[in-house]
mmCIF file of C-alpha atoms in Angstrom:
data_model
loop_
_atom_site.group_PDB
_atom_site.id
_atom_site.type_symbol
_atom_site.label_atom_id
_atom_site.label_comp_id
_atom_site.label_asym_id
_atom_site.label_seq_id
_atom_site.Cartn_x
_atom_site.Cartn_y
_atom_site.Cartn_z
ATOM 1 C CA MET A 1 -6.186 -8.657 -29.555
ATOM 2 C CA ARG A 2 -2.600 -7.605 -28.751
ATOM 3 C CA ILE A 3 -0.888 -5.909 -25.695
ATOM 4 C CA ARG A 4 1.338 -2.955 -25.953
ATOM 5 C CA LEU A 5 2.814 -0.409 -23.720
ATOM 6 C CA ALA A 6 0.476 2.275 -23.076
ATOM 7 C CA SER A 7 1.301 5.998 -22.808
ATOM 8 C CA GLU A 8 -0.672 9.020 -21.640
ATOM 9 C CA ALA A 9 -2.157 9.285 -25.033
ATOM 10 C CA ASP A 10 -4.312 6.331 -23.908
ATOM 11 C CA TRP A 11 -5.558 7.693 -20.754
ATOM 12 C CA PRO A 12 -8.730 8.997 -22.483
ATOM 13 C CA ALA A 13 -9.459 5.058 -23.640
ATOM 14 C CA ILE A 14 -8.495 3.676 -20.283
ATOM 15 C CA TRP A 15 -10.944 5.968 -18.037
ATOM 16 C CA PRO A 16 -14.276 5.067 -19.279
ATOM 17 C CA PHE A 17 -13.944 1.371 -18.199
ATOM 18 C CA TYR A 18 -12.011 2.436 -15.186
ATOM 19 C CA ARG A 19 -14.496 4.645 -13.734
ATOM 20 C CA VAL A 20 -17.332 2.203 -14.277
ATOM 21 C CA ILE A 21 -15.099 -0.552 -12.387
ATOM 22 C CA ALA A 22 -14.488 2.044 -9.478
ATOM 23 C CA GLU A 23 -17.999 2.759 -9.099
ATOM 24 C CA ALA A 24 -19.359 -0.420 -9.344
ATOM 25 C CA GLY A 25 -17.371 -1.076 -5.980
ATOM 26 C CA GLU A 26 -17.120 -4.857 -6.218
ATOM 27 C CA THR A 27 -13.426 -5.450 -7.268
ATOM 28 C CA TYR A 28 -11.506 -2.207 -6.242
ATOM 29 C CA SER A 29 -11.351 0.138 -3.262
ATOM 30 C CA LEU A 30 -10.859 3.296 -5.214
ATOM 31 C CA PRO A 31 -11.516 6.643 -4.271
ATOM 32 C CA ASP A 32 -13.979 9.094 -6.288
ATOM 33 C CA GLU A 33 -11.854 11.007 -8.218
ATOM 34 C CA PRO A 34 -11.436 12.853 -11.540
ATOM 35 C CA MET A 35 -9.453 11.059 -14.438
ATOM 36 C CA GLU A 36 -6.622 13.301 -14.303
ATOM 37 C CA THR A 37 -5.812 11.843 -10.381
ATOM 38 C CA ALA A 38 -6.945 8.433 -11.000
ATOM 39 C CA ILE A 39 -5.123 7.871 -14.313
ATOM 40 C CA ALA A 40 -2.321 9.598 -13.018
ATOM 41 C CA GLN A 41 -2.023 6.826 -10.129
ATOM 42 C CA TRP A 42 -2.591 4.042 -12.707
ATOM 43 C CA PHE A 43 0.668 5.686 -14.525
ATOM 44 C CA ALA A 44 2.436 6.325 -11.176
ATOM 45 C CA PRO A 45 6.035 6.418 -11.495
ATOM 46 C CA GLY A 46 7.982 3.234 -11.575
ATOM 47 C CA HIS A 47 5.074 1.421 -12.842
ATOM 48 C CA THR A 48 4.820 0.117 -16.324
ATOM 49 C CA VAL A 49 1.331 -0.075 -17.962
ATOM 50 C CA VAL A 50 0.068 -1.904 -20.909
ATOM 51 C CA VAL A 51 -3.001 -2.291 -22.768
ATOM 52 C CA ALA A 52 -5.036 -4.731 -24.557
ATOM 53 C CA VAL A 53 -5.914 -3.265 -27.798
ATOM 54 C CA GLU A 54 -7.846 -4.934 -30.857
ATOM 55 C CA ASP A 55 -7.326 -3.942 -34.258
ATOM 56 C CA ASP A 56 -10.280 -2.155 -35.563
ATOM 57 C CA GLY A 57 -9.668 -2.849 -39.181
ATOM 58 C CA THR A 58 -7.656 0.276 -40.067
ATOM 59 C CA ALA A 59 -4.011 -0.271 -41.082
ATOM 60 C CA PRO A 60 -1.658 -0.056 -37.854
ATOM 61 C CA ARG A 61 1.385 2.345 -38.107
ATOM 62 C CA ASP A 62 4.358 0.444 -38.292
ATOM 63 C CA ASP A 63 6.605 3.348 -38.638
ATOM 64 C CA GLY A 64 6.793 4.361 -34.823
ATOM 65 C CA VAL A 65 5.104 7.315 -35.130
ATOM 66 C CA PRO A 66 2.059 7.879 -33.014
ATOM 67 C CA GLY A 67 -1.236 8.173 -34.895
ATOM 68 C CA ARG A 68 -3.734 10.931 -34.563
ATOM 69 C CA ASP A 69 -3.492 12.586 -30.977
ATOM 70 C CA GLY A 70 -0.583 10.372 -30.019
ATOM 71 C CA VAL A 71 -2.439 7.198 -30.573
ATOM 72 C CA PRO A 72 -1.416 4.554 -32.742
ATOM 73 C CA ALA A 73 -4.015 4.149 -35.253
ATOM 74 C CA GLY A 74 -6.042 0.839 -35.346
ATOM 75 C CA ASP A 75 -6.497 0.466 -31.477
ATOM 76 C CA THR A 76 -9.760 -0.056 -29.533
ATOM 77 C CA VAL A 77 -8.444 -0.173 -25.827
ATOM 78 C CA LEU A 78 -10.470 -3.385 -24.574
ATOM 79 C CA GLY A 79 -8.528 -3.362 -20.866
ATOM 80 C CA SER A 80 -4.964 -2.139 -19.122
ATOM 81 C CA ALA A 81 -2.684 -3.679 -16.696
ATOM 82 C CA HIS A 82 0.098 -1.953 -14.658
ATOM 83 C CA TYR A 83 2.557 -3.360 -12.392
ATOM 84 C CA GLY A 84 5.852 -2.206 -10.356
ATOM 85 C CA PRO A 85 7.033 -2.534 -7.163
ATOM 86 C CA ASN A 86 4.911 -3.448 -4.111
ATOM 87 C CA ARG A 87 7.211 -1.640 -1.628
ATOM 88 C CA PRO A 88 10.029 0.722 -2.132
ATOM 89 C CA ALA A 89 13.886 -0.082 -1.167
ATOM 90 C CA ARG A 90 14.306 -3.447 0.646
ATOM 91 C CA GLY A 91 11.018 -4.470 -0.458
ATOM 92 C CA SER A 92 11.044 -3.378 -4.158
ATOM 93 C CA HIS A 93 11.958 -6.754 -5.638
ATOM 94 C CA VAL A 94 8.582 -7.771 -5.228
ATOM 95 C CA SER A 95 6.044 -6.467 -7.788
ATOM 96 C CA THR A 96 2.516 -5.955 -7.823
ATOM 97 C CA ALA A 97 -0.229 -5.284 -10.197
ATOM 98 C CA SER A 98 -3.545 -4.462 -11.015
ATOM 99 C CA PHE A 99 -6.311 -5.218 -13.887
ATOM 100 C CA MET A 100 -9.099 -3.667 -15.737
ATOM 101 C CA VAL A 101 -10.931 -5.180 -18.394
ATOM 102 C CA ALA A 102 -14.040 -3.445 -20.186
ATOM 103 C CA PRO A 103 -17.030 -4.734 -18.897
ATOM 104 C CA GLU A 104 -18.097 -4.914 -22.729
ATOM 105 C CA ALA A 105 -15.168 -7.365 -23.455
ATOM 106 C CA ALA A 106 -15.516 -9.525 -20.755
ATOM 107 C CA GLY A 107 -15.578 -13.225 -21.639
ATOM 108 C CA ARG A 108 -13.051 -13.052 -24.158
ATOM 109 C CA GLY A 109 -9.763 -13.978 -22.521
ATOM 110 C CA ILE A 110 -8.505 -10.390 -21.854
ATOM 111 C CA GLY A 111 -7.824 -10.961 -18.190
ATOM 112 C CA ARG A 112 -5.941 -13.735 -18.563
ATOM 113 C CA ALA A 113 -3.627 -12.630 -21.564
ATOM 114 C CA LEU A 114 -2.796 -9.289 -19.663
ATOM 115 C CA GLY A 115 -2.365 -11.579 -16.638
ATOM 116 C CA GLU A 116 -0.021 -13.764 -18.462
ATOM 117 C CA HIS A 117 1.615 -10.902 -19.956
ATOM 118 C CA VAL A 118 2.449 -8.981 -16.908
ATOM 119 C CA VAL A 119 3.953 -11.888 -15.055
ATOM 120 C CA ALA A 120 6.001 -12.703 -17.874
ATOM 121 C CA ALA A 121 7.239 -8.907 -17.915
ATOM 122 C CA ALA A 122 7.827 -8.584 -14.325
ATOM 123 C CA ALA A 123 9.675 -11.768 -14.193
ATOM 124 C CA ALA A 124 11.806 -10.470 -17.029
ATOM 125 C CA ASP A 125 12.641 -7.239 -15.240
ATOM 126 C CA GLY A 126 14.358 -9.386 -12.552
ATOM 127 C CA TYR A 127 11.266 -9.064 -10.022
ATOM 128 C CA ARG A 128 11.419 -12.506 -7.663
ATOM 129 C CA SER A 129 7.273 -12.440 -7.163
ATOM 130 C CA MET A 130 4.186 -10.679 -7.916
ATOM 131 C CA GLN A 131 1.698 -9.780 -5.005
ATOM 132 C CA PHE A 132 -1.661 -8.796 -4.789
ATOM 133 C CA ASN A 133 -2.673 -7.120 -1.834
ATOM 134 C CA ALA A 134 -6.336 -6.683 -2.044
ATOM 135 C CA VAL A 135 -8.220 -9.467 -3.883
ATOM 136 C CA VAL A 136 -11.917 -9.247 -3.284
ATOM 137 C CA GLU A 137 -12.616 -12.594 -2.187
ATOM 138 C CA THR A 138 -16.261 -12.639 -3.859
ATOM 139 C CA ASN A 139 -14.495 -11.965 -7.339
ATOM 140 C CA THR A 140 -14.335 -15.530 -7.989
ATOM 141 C CA ALA A 141 -13.493 -15.241 -11.694
ATOM 142 C CA ALA A 142 -10.297 -13.270 -10.337
ATOM 143 C CA VAL A 143 -9.238 -15.987 -7.662
ATOM 144 C CA LYS A 144 -9.849 -18.794 -10.366
ATOM 145 C CA LEU A 145 -7.764 -16.779 -12.944
ATOM 146 C CA TRP A 146 -4.742 -16.163 -10.738
ATOM 147 C CA THR A 147 -4.855 -19.252 -8.945
ATOM 148 C CA SER A 148 -4.638 -20.707 -12.761
ATOM 149 C CA LEU A 149 -1.852 -18.716 -13.380
ATOM 150 C CA GLY A 150 0.158 -19.784 -10.212
ATOM 151 C CA PHE A 151 -0.880 -17.302 -7.582
ATOM 152 C CA ARG A 152 -1.940 -18.860 -4.027
ATOM 153 C CA ILE A 153 -3.625 -17.369 -1.210
ATOM 154 C CA ILE A 154 -1.119 -16.112 1.644
ATOM 155 C CA GLY A 155 -4.080 -15.283 3.857
ATOM 156 C CA THR A 156 -7.205 -13.207 3.773
ATOM 157 C CA VAL A 157 -8.385 -9.931 5.721
ATOM 158 C CA PRO A 158 -11.516 -10.629 7.102
ATOM 159 C CA GLU A 159 -14.136 -7.924 6.280
ATOM 160 C CA ALA A 160 -11.709 -5.554 4.865
ATOM 161 C CA PHE A 161 -13.790 -4.531 1.615
ATOM 162 C CA ASP A 162 -17.092 -2.767 1.584
ATOM 163 C CA HIS A 163 -18.888 -4.607 -1.082
ATOM 164 C CA ALA A 164 -21.734 -2.520 -3.230
ATOM 165 C CA THR A 165 -24.095 -5.452 -2.759
ATOM 166 C CA GLU A 166 -22.303 -7.972 -0.603
ATOM 167 C CA GLY A 167 -21.461 -5.769 2.014
ATOM 168 C CA LEU A 168 -18.250 -6.280 4.217
ATOM 169 C CA VAL A 169 -16.303 -9.638 2.593
ATOM 170 C CA GLY A 170 -12.785 -10.537 2.692
ATOM 171 C CA LEU A 171 -9.474 -9.326 0.567
ATOM 172 C CA HIS A 172 -6.902 -12.090 -0.344
ATOM 173 C CA ILE A 173 -3.416 -11.299 -0.314
ATOM 174 C CA MET A 174 -1.980 -13.595 -3.411
ATOM 175 C CA LEU A 175 1.738 -14.428 -4.183
ATOM 176 C CA LYS A 176 3.276 -15.886 -6.995
ATOM 177 C CA PRO A 177 7.120 -16.510 -6.946
ATOM 178 C CA PHE A 178 8.855 -16.272 -10.028
ATOM 179 C CA GLU A 179 10.876 -19.264 -10.988
ATOM 180 C CA ARG A 180 14.419 -17.929 -11.576
ATOM 181 C CA ALA A 181 17.082 -19.153 -14.320
ATOM 182 C CA ASP A 182 20.012 -18.249 -11.519
ATOM 183 C CA SER A 183 18.629 -20.268 -8.885
ATOM 184 C CA MET B 1 6.299 10.264 29.243
ATOM 185 C CA ARG B 2 3.284 11.181 27.989
ATOM 186 C CA ILE B 3 1.424 11.199 23.987
ATOM 187 C CA ARG B 4 0.235 13.932 22.169
ATOM 188 C CA LEU B 5 -0.829 14.954 18.853
ATOM 189 C CA ALA B 6 2.391 16.219 16.485
ATOM 190 C CA SER B 7 2.687 18.799 14.256
ATOM 191 C CA GLU B 8 4.892 19.708 11.371
ATOM 192 C CA ALA B 9 6.664 21.697 14.107
ATOM 193 C CA ASP B 10 7.621 18.118 15.029
ATOM 194 C CA TRP B 11 9.297 17.194 11.767
ATOM 195 C CA PRO B 12 12.951 18.254 13.192
ATOM 196 C CA ALA B 13 12.819 15.761 15.989
ATOM 197 C CA ILE B 14 11.471 13.054 14.499
ATOM 198 C CA TRP B 15 13.479 13.192 11.412
ATOM 199 C CA PRO B 16 17.081 11.986 13.220
ATOM 200 C CA PHE B 17 15.361 8.592 14.609
ATOM 201 C CA TYR B 18 13.234 8.183 11.571
ATOM 202 C CA ARG B 19 16.426 8.397 9.115
ATOM 203 C CA VAL B 20 18.128 6.026 11.367
ATOM 204 C CA ILE B 21 15.351 3.386 11.479
ATOM 205 C CA ALA B 22 15.382 3.734 7.854
ATOM 206 C CA GLU B 23 18.827 3.285 7.009
ATOM 207 C CA ALA B 24 19.234 0.587 9.744
ATOM 208 C CA GLY B 25 17.210 -1.717 6.938
ATOM 209 C CA GLU B 26 15.613 -4.036 9.449
ATOM 210 C CA THR B 27 12.434 -3.056 10.065
ATOM 211 C CA TYR B 28 10.975 -0.883 7.098
ATOM 212 C CA SER B 29 11.743 -0.931 3.669
ATOM 213 C CA LEU B 30 11.651 2.740 3.287
ATOM 214 C CA PRO B 31 13.306 4.820 0.364
ATOM 215 C CA ASP B 32 16.550 6.992 0.745
ATOM 216 C CA GLU B 33 15.083 10.417 0.822
ATOM 217 C CA PRO B 34 15.186 13.717 2.462
ATOM 218 C CA MET B 35 13.182 15.094 5.117
ATOM 219 C CA GLU B 36 10.989 17.251 3.298
ATOM 220 C CA THR B 37 9.511 13.882 1.569
ATOM 221 C CA ALA B 38 9.995 11.404 4.027
ATOM 222 C CA ILE B 39 8.288 13.245 6.993
ATOM 223 C CA ALA B 40 5.475 14.265 4.542
ATOM 224 C CA GLN B 41 4.634 10.973 4.026
ATOM 225 C CA TRP B 42 4.830 10.358 7.801
ATOM 226 C CA PHE B 43 2.122 13.020 7.882
ATOM 227 C CA ALA B 44 0.312 12.092 4.852
ATOM 228 C CA PRO B 45 -3.468 13.560 4.572
ATOM 229 C CA GLY B 46 -5.762 11.743 6.172
ATOM 230 C CA HIS B 47 -3.338 10.181 8.779
ATOM 231 C CA THR B 48 -2.916 11.364 12.695
ATOM 232 C CA VAL B 49 0.543 11.681 13.766
ATOM 233 C CA VAL B 50 1.314 11.665 17.256
ATOM 234 C CA VAL B 51 4.467 11.640 19.196
ATOM 235 C CA ALA B 52 5.568 10.316 22.512
ATOM 236 C CA VAL B 53 7.363 12.991 24.765
ATOM 237 C CA GLU B 54 9.331 13.341 27.596
ATOM 238 C CA ASP B 55 9.105 16.440 29.915
ATOM 239 C CA ASP B 56 12.253 17.878 30.332
ATOM 240 C CA GLY B 57 12.039 19.375 33.310
ATOM 241 C CA THR B 58 10.664 22.933 32.129
ATOM 242 C CA ALA B 59 7.146 23.577 32.617
ATOM 243 C CA PRO B 60 4.905 22.688 29.607
ATOM 244 C CA ARG B 61 3.089 25.437 28.486
ATOM 245 C CA ASP B 62 -0.877 24.607 29.119
ATOM 246 C CA ASP B 63 -2.344 27.540 27.445
ATOM 247 C CA GLY B 64 -2.536 26.293 23.858
ATOM 248 C CA VAL B 65 -0.200 28.258 22.611
ATOM 249 C CA PRO B 66 2.841 26.660 21.226
ATOM 250 C CA GLY B 67 6.373 27.291 22.390
ATOM 251 C CA ARG B 68 9.473 28.262 20.432
ATOM 252 C CA ASP B 69 9.569 27.517 17.029
ATOM 253 C CA GLY B 70 5.960 26.193 17.356
ATOM 254 C CA VAL B 71 6.953 23.090 19.386
ATOM 255 C CA PRO B 72 5.537 23.178 23.158
ATOM 256 C CA ALA B 73 8.475 23.708 25.747
ATOM 257 C CA GLY B 74 9.008 20.580 27.867
ATOM 258 C CA ASP B 75 8.880 18.023 25.194
ATOM 259 C CA THR B 76 11.740 15.705 24.096
ATOM 260 C CA VAL B 77 10.277 13.143 21.224
ATOM 261 C CA LEU B 78 11.163 9.689 22.186
ATOM 262 C CA GLY B 79 9.093 8.133 19.394
ATOM 263 C CA SER B 80 6.225 8.590 16.974
ATOM 264 C CA ALA B 81 3.403 7.001 15.270
ATOM 265 C CA HIS B 82 0.704 7.528 12.619
ATOM 266 C CA TYR B 83 -2.351 5.901 11.619
ATOM 267 C CA GLY B 84 -4.617 6.241 8.847
ATOM 268 C CA PRO B 85 -7.009 4.087 6.399
ATOM 269 C CA ASN B 86 -5.248 1.010 5.312
ATOM 270 C CA ARG B 87 -7.234 1.691 1.742
ATOM 271 C CA PRO B 88 -9.435 4.504 0.336
ATOM 272 C CA ALA B 89 -13.176 4.487 -0.034
ATOM 273 C CA ARG B 90 -14.489 0.723 0.446
ATOM 274 C CA GLY B 91 -11.642 -0.365 2.248
ATOM 275 C CA SER B 92 -11.257 2.803 4.614
ATOM 276 C CA HIS B 93 -13.042 1.241 7.457
ATOM 277 C CA VAL B 94 -9.816 -0.880 7.853
ATOM 278 C CA SER B 95 -7.069 1.259 9.562
ATOM 279 C CA THR B 96 -3.013 0.844 9.497
ATOM 280 C CA ALA B 97 -0.342 2.136 11.323
ATOM 281 C CA SER B 98 3.274 2.477 11.542
ATOM 282 C CA PHE B 99 5.779 2.770 14.599
ATOM 283 C CA MET B 100 9.300 4.459 15.152
ATOM 284 C CA VAL B 101 10.716 4.842 18.712
ATOM 285 C CA ALA B 102 14.297 6.642 19.016
ATOM 286 C CA PRO B 103 16.875 3.829 19.550
ATOM 287 C CA GLU B 104 18.303 5.774 22.303
ATOM 288 C CA ALA B 105 14.812 5.314 24.389
ATOM 289 C CA ALA B 106 14.402 1.613 23.324
ATOM 290 C CA GLY B 107 13.507 -0.942 25.996
ATOM 291 C CA ARG B 108 11.376 1.807 28.084
ATOM 292 C CA GLY B 109 7.607 0.769 26.741
ATOM 293 C CA ILE B 110 7.540 3.460 24.394
ATOM 294 C CA GLY B 111 6.388 1.081 21.282
ATOM 295 C CA ARG B 112 3.866 -0.547 23.728
ATOM 296 C CA ALA B 113 2.609 2.678 24.780
ATOM 297 C CA LEU B 114 2.500 4.202 21.402
ATOM 298 C CA GLY B 115 0.522 1.097 20.195
ATOM 299 C CA GLU B 116 -2.156 1.173 22.812
ATOM 300 C CA HIS B 117 -2.383 4.751 21.957
ATOM 301 C CA VAL B 118 -3.146 4.370 18.599
ATOM 302 C CA VAL B 119 -5.063 1.285 18.764
ATOM 303 C CA ALA B 120 -7.630 3.047 21.405
ATOM 304 C CA ALA B 121 -7.394 6.292 19.028
ATOM 305 C CA ALA B 122 -8.539 4.410 15.772
ATOM 306 C CA ALA B 123 -11.089 2.355 17.373
ATOM 307 C CA ALA B 124 -12.582 5.772 18.728
ATOM 308 C CA ASP B 125 -12.239 7.331 15.468
ATOM 309 C CA GLY B 126 -14.768 4.391 14.119
ATOM 310 C CA TYR B 127 -12.279 2.115 12.322
ATOM 311 C CA ARG B 128 -13.332 -1.651 12.765
ATOM 312 C CA SER B 129 -10.182 -2.961 12.725
ATOM 313 C CA MET B 130 -6.122 -2.314 12.296
ATOM 314 C CA GLN B 131 -4.188 -4.088 9.682
ATOM 315 C CA PHE B 132 -0.123 -4.129 9.346
ATOM 316 C CA ASN B 133 0.764 -4.605 5.844
ATOM 317 C CA ALA B 134 4.594 -5.630 6.699
ATOM 318 C CA VAL B 135 6.165 -6.589 9.875
ATOM 319 C CA VAL B 136 9.354 -8.150 9.379
ATOM 320 C CA GLU B 137 9.348 -11.497 10.551
ATOM 321 C CA THR B 138 12.832 -11.244 12.290
ATOM 322 C CA ASN B 139 11.453 -8.226 14.223
ATOM 323 C CA THR B 140 10.485 -10.685 17.090
ATOM 324 C CA ALA B 141 10.138 -7.527 19.363
ATOM 325 C CA ALA B 142 7.304 -6.266 17.283
ATOM 326 C CA VAL B 143 5.755 -9.447 16.704
ATOM 327 C CA LYS B 144 5.642 -10.260 20.273
ATOM 328 C CA LEU B 145 4.320 -6.678 21.005
ATOM 329 C CA TRP B 146 1.587 -6.898 18.622
ATOM 330 C CA THR B 147 0.407 -10.351 19.691
ATOM 331 C CA SER B 148 0.228 -8.940 22.870
ATOM 332 C CA LEU B 149 -2.144 -6.197 21.809
ATOM 333 C CA GLY B 150 -4.170 -8.556 20.220
ATOM 334 C CA PHE B 151 -2.815 -8.828 16.835
ATOM 335 C CA ARG B 152 -2.718 -12.182 14.799
ATOM 336 C CA ILE B 153 -1.021 -12.970 11.744
ATOM 337 C CA ILE B 154 -2.967 -13.450 9.157
ATOM 338 C CA GLY B 155 -0.341 -14.894 6.609
ATOM 339 C CA THR B 156 3.504 -14.042 5.653
ATOM 340 C CA VAL B 157 4.766 -13.228 2.311
ATOM 341 C CA PRO B 158 7.784 -15.084 2.176
ATOM 342 C CA GLU B 159 11.426 -13.397 1.299
ATOM 343 C CA ALA B 160 9.697 -10.208 0.731
ATOM 344 C CA PHE B 161 12.089 -8.031 2.869
ATOM 345 C CA ASP B 162 15.615 -7.674 1.939
ATOM 346 C CA HIS B 163 17.100 -7.584 5.543
ATOM 347 C CA ALA B 164 20.352 -5.511 6.038
ATOM 348 C CA THR B 165 22.051 -8.311 7.559
ATOM 349 C CA GLU B 166 19.407 -11.109 7.470
ATOM 350 C CA GLY B 167 18.786 -11.408 3.642
ATOM 351 C CA LEU B 168 15.749 -12.141 2.387
ATOM 352 C CA VAL B 169 13.187 -12.715 5.270
ATOM 353 C CA GLY B 170 9.415 -12.846 5.383
ATOM 354 C CA LEU B 171 6.945 -9.899 6.061
ATOM 355 C CA HIS B 172 3.773 -10.651 8.077
ATOM 356 C CA ILE B 173 0.560 -9.480 7.682
ATOM 357 C CA MET B 174 -1.088 -8.433 10.964
ATOM 358 C CA LEU B 175 -4.678 -8.005 11.857
ATOM 359 C CA LYS B 176 -6.478 -6.619 14.936
ATOM 360 C CA PRO B 177 -10.205 -6.475 14.814
ATOM 361 C CA PHE B 178 -11.830 -3.905 17.230
ATOM 362 C CA GLU B 179 -14.420 -4.717 19.615
ATOM 363 C CA ARG B 180 -17.524 -2.655 18.761
ATOM 364 C CA ALA B 181 -20.088 -1.483 20.923
ATOM 365 C CA ASP B 182 -22.773 -1.496 19.164
ATOM 366 C CA SER B 183 -22.518 -5.184 17.949
#
């Protein structure tokens, strides 16, 4: 498994698990919308999108030329993450990010790998911290993962998420300050 | 002073103080952008926009027909607020709102009047609570006002706002649960 920058050519590979996760209604409050608007939001201007991919045994192209339909050969997309500024202008030094892992690839550490990658990339890009605005409190795997990566819960908005099976549950705001080489 | 629903005809009256407040860089992290995109965001789909207006002595029209250029006669816009869902779908029962008062109209209770109006309107619309995502902690007048209206600080994201004169200061997340007639 490796993590690489995503392009619009990856939309069709992200969309199946994006839709499953959105429709499950357990971890994200996402509208019911077609791929064209949903994934466009994932690739919103100013955001960097990566995918975790598995080599499917065919030789990946190493000449920088995209494979068939623009997708490098040898890729099976297992998950995706995007990050960018949490606010514009005077709030743009704080990053935010979102993560999705294909349900059939759960339990393989892909969320952790994407998290570590995105935190390092955002810090390298010069952001001072990363803020998650809405971590569903019943998503204990996510809370545990982010805590292990140095995020702490800033506060919890009670009953802010209408969980598909649990009803109204809280949303955590979580923050990880980045260590800075110049401080 | 009274509060009424705003329309696109109010854009030119909102824009001067919106721009001053945005450029001051003390209370909002807003991008440097032209009226067409800034005020379009204020009037984003799904949001309700109101204005606080002062009767300028001319007779307001009471026939429901807009005045010249679509603006009811007798209006001087002193401030504006908008509210809508803080998140889509499974988070859409929580409202959020933003407020701007023309600097020359400060100290007259317009922010409070807009706040009381918007809280009541959002509760009447069926929202269960109102969340502010980014109240600048040095904006003590706002923090005091919202606290007096029943908001509490859920948490504070340290150094999340690059204040024009104070440097990096925190952003409060504030919440007011609405009392519900059916509970």
